[in-house]
Amino acid sequence: MQQTVQHIQQLVDHVEENLSEDIHIPQLADSFNLSSWHFQRLFKALVGDTVGGYVRGRRLTEAVRLLTYTELGIIDIAFSVGFGS
């Protein structure tokens, strides 16, 4: 279990470092040698949110920070944090 927690922490770190990138759950699950379903279930149990929900929340938080503390426009911020539309 400790190794799984470390892997989830690595995933969270990866998301934090690559907010603007697409997140592909099947690829992440493969890196943990888990099915997509089991991986998402485990992530939610350990983090308290789905992978998609966590990524979306972090992107929104970063967008709010950029809106508050920079002069960037909304479209530029949206794209910079990974929202394509």
PDB file of C-alpha atoms in Angstrom:
ATOM      1  CA  MET A   1       0.000   0.000   0.000  1.00  0.00           C
ATOM      2  CA  GLN A   2       2.856   2.401   0.810  1.00  0.00           C
ATOM      3  CA  GLN A   3       4.194   2.004  -2.732  1.00  0.00           C
ATOM      4  CA  THR A   4       0.746   2.809  -4.129  1.00  0.00           C
ATOM      5  CA  VAL A   5       0.537   5.956  -2.005  1.00  0.00           C
ATOM      6  CA  GLN A   6       3.953   6.993  -3.318  1.00  0.00           C
ATOM      7  CA  HIS A   7       2.789   6.396  -6.895  1.00  0.00           C
ATOM      8  CA  ILE A   8      -0.327   8.506  -6.327  1.00  0.00           C
ATOM      9  CA  GLN A   9       1.872  11.267  -4.876  1.00  0.00           C
ATOM     10  CA  GLN A  10       4.047  11.067  -7.980  1.00  0.00           C
ATOM     11  CA  LEU A  11       0.920  11.398 -10.095  1.00  0.00           C
ATOM     12  CA  VAL A  12      -0.225  14.436  -8.122  1.00  0.00           C
ATOM     13  CA  ASP A  13       3.242  15.959  -8.528  1.00  0.00           C
ATOM     14  CA  HIS A  14       3.113  15.228 -12.267  1.00  0.00           C
ATOM     15  CA  VAL A  15      -0.287  16.942 -12.567  1.00  0.00           C
ATOM     16  CA  GLU A  16       0.994  19.968 -10.663  1.00  0.00           C
ATOM     17  CA  GLU A  17       3.999  20.269 -12.973  1.00  0.00           C
ATOM     18  CA  ASN A  18       1.993  19.725 -16.169  1.00  0.00           C
ATOM     19  CA  LEU A  19      -1.381  21.389 -15.631  1.00  0.00           C
ATOM     20  CA  SER A  20      -1.553  22.550 -19.229  1.00  0.00           C
ATOM     21  CA  GLU A  21      -1.044  19.042 -20.628  1.00  0.00           C
ATOM     22  CA  ASP A  22      -3.741  16.491 -21.420  1.00  0.00           C
ATOM     23  CA  ILE A  23      -4.173  13.820 -18.769  1.00  0.00           C
ATOM     24  CA  HIS A  24      -4.798  10.325 -20.152  1.00  0.00           C
ATOM     25  CA  ILE A  25      -6.163   8.028 -17.475  1.00  0.00           C
ATOM     26  CA  PRO A  26      -5.467   4.764 -19.366  1.00  0.00           C
ATOM     27  CA  GLN A  27      -1.781   5.710 -19.704  1.00  0.00           C
ATOM     28  CA  LEU A  28      -1.576   6.638 -16.035  1.00  0.00           C
ATOM     29  CA  ALA A  29      -3.276   3.411 -15.020  1.00  0.00           C
ATOM     30  CA  ASP A  30      -0.840   1.415 -17.167  1.00  0.00           C
ATOM     31  CA  SER A  31       2.082   3.102 -15.421  1.00  0.00           C
ATOM     32  CA  PHE A  32       0.693   1.695 -12.147  1.00  0.00           C
ATOM     33  CA  ASN A  33      -0.076  -1.710 -13.706  1.00  0.00           C
ATOM     34  CA  LEU A  34      -3.764  -1.227 -12.875  1.00  0.00           C
ATOM     35  CA  SER A  35      -6.932  -1.163 -14.905  1.00  0.00           C
ATOM     36  CA  SER A  36      -8.334   2.312 -15.540  1.00  0.00           C
ATOM     37  CA  TRP A  37     -11.318   1.507 -13.342  1.00  0.00           C
ATOM     38  CA  HIS A  38      -9.259   0.288 -10.395  1.00  0.00           C
ATOM     39  CA  PHE A  39      -6.775   3.135 -10.769  1.00  0.00           C
ATOM     40  CA  GLN A  40      -9.535   5.760 -10.635  1.00  0.00           C
ATOM     41  CA  ARG A  41     -11.153   4.043  -7.670  1.00  0.00           C
ATOM     42  CA  LEU A  42      -7.850   3.956  -5.794  1.00  0.00           C
ATOM     43  CA  PHE A  43      -7.058   7.580  -6.650  1.00  0.00           C
ATOM     44  CA  LYS A  44     -10.425   8.727  -5.350  1.00  0.00           C
ATOM     45  CA  ALA A  45     -10.008   6.723  -2.153  1.00  0.00           C
ATOM     46  CA  LEU A  46      -6.583   8.257  -1.466  1.00  0.00           C
ATOM     47  CA  VAL A  47      -7.070  11.814  -2.762  1.00  0.00           C
ATOM     48  CA  GLY A  48     -10.782  12.289  -2.156  1.00  0.00           C
ATOM     49  CA  ASP A  49     -11.623  13.271  -5.727  1.00  0.00           C
ATOM     50  CA  THR A  50     -11.626  11.692  -9.168  1.00  0.00           C
ATOM     51  CA  VAL A  51      -8.587  12.212 -11.383  1.00  0.00           C
ATOM     52  CA  GLY A  52     -10.638  14.443 -13.690  1.00  0.00           C
ATOM     53  CA  GLY A  53     -12.111  16.380 -10.792  1.00  0.00           C
ATOM     54  CA  TYR A  54      -8.709  16.895  -9.214  1.00  0.00           C
ATOM     55  CA  VAL A  55      -7.147  18.118 -12.462  1.00  0.00           C
ATOM     56  CA  ARG A  56     -10.082  20.430 -13.186  1.00  0.00           C
ATOM     57  CA  GLY A  57      -9.943  21.874  -9.671  1.00  0.00           C
ATOM     58  CA  ARG A  58      -6.206  22.509  -9.866  1.00  0.00           C
ATOM     59  CA  ARG A  59      -6.581  24.150 -13.266  1.00  0.00           C
ATOM     60  CA  LEU A  60      -9.333  26.409 -11.956  1.00  0.00           C
ATOM     61  CA  THR A  61      -7.274  27.324  -8.902  1.00  0.00           C
ATOM     62  CA  GLU A  62      -4.291  28.212 -11.077  1.00  0.00           C
ATOM     63  CA  ALA A  63      -6.536  30.218 -13.427  1.00  0.00           C
ATOM     64  CA  VAL A  64      -7.887  32.220 -10.481  1.00  0.00           C
ATOM     65  CA  ARG A  65      -4.343  32.900  -9.302  1.00  0.00           C
ATOM     66  CA  LEU A  66      -3.312  34.115 -12.747  1.00  0.00           C
ATOM     67  CA  LEU A  67      -6.438  36.258 -13.114  1.00  0.00           C
ATOM     68  CA  THR A  68      -5.779  37.847  -9.748  1.00  0.00           C
ATOM     69  CA  TYR A  69      -2.045  38.444  -9.968  1.00  0.00           C
ATOM     70  CA  THR A  70      -1.268  38.935 -13.668  1.00  0.00           C
ATOM     71  CA  GLU A  71      -2.436  41.096 -16.538  1.00  0.00           C
ATOM     72  CA  LEU A  72      -3.004  38.101 -18.820  1.00  0.00           C
ATOM     73  CA  GLY A  73      -6.311  37.855 -20.640  1.00  0.00           C
ATOM     74  CA  ILE A  74      -8.888  35.194 -19.879  1.00  0.00           C
ATOM     75  CA  ILE A  75      -8.279  33.260 -23.116  1.00  0.00           C
ATOM     76  CA  ASP A  76      -4.513  33.246 -22.565  1.00  0.00           C
ATOM     77  CA  ILE A  77      -4.975  32.009 -19.016  1.00  0.00           C
ATOM     78  CA  ALA A  78      -7.467  29.336 -20.056  1.00  0.00           C
ATOM     79  CA  PHE A  79      -5.044  27.907 -22.596  1.00  0.00           C
ATOM     80  CA  SER A  80      -2.048  28.202 -20.274  1.00  0.00           C
ATOM     81  CA  VAL A  81      -3.716  26.054 -17.603  1.00  0.00           C
ATOM     82  CA  GLY A  82      -4.982  23.415 -20.010  1.00  0.00           C
ATOM     83  CA  PHE A  83      -8.517  24.442 -20.934  1.00  0.00           C
ATOM     84  CA  GLY A  84      -8.887  24.050 -24.677  1.00  0.00           C
ATOM     85  CA  SER A  85     -12.323  25.585 -24.915  1.00  0.00           C
TER      86      SER A  85
END
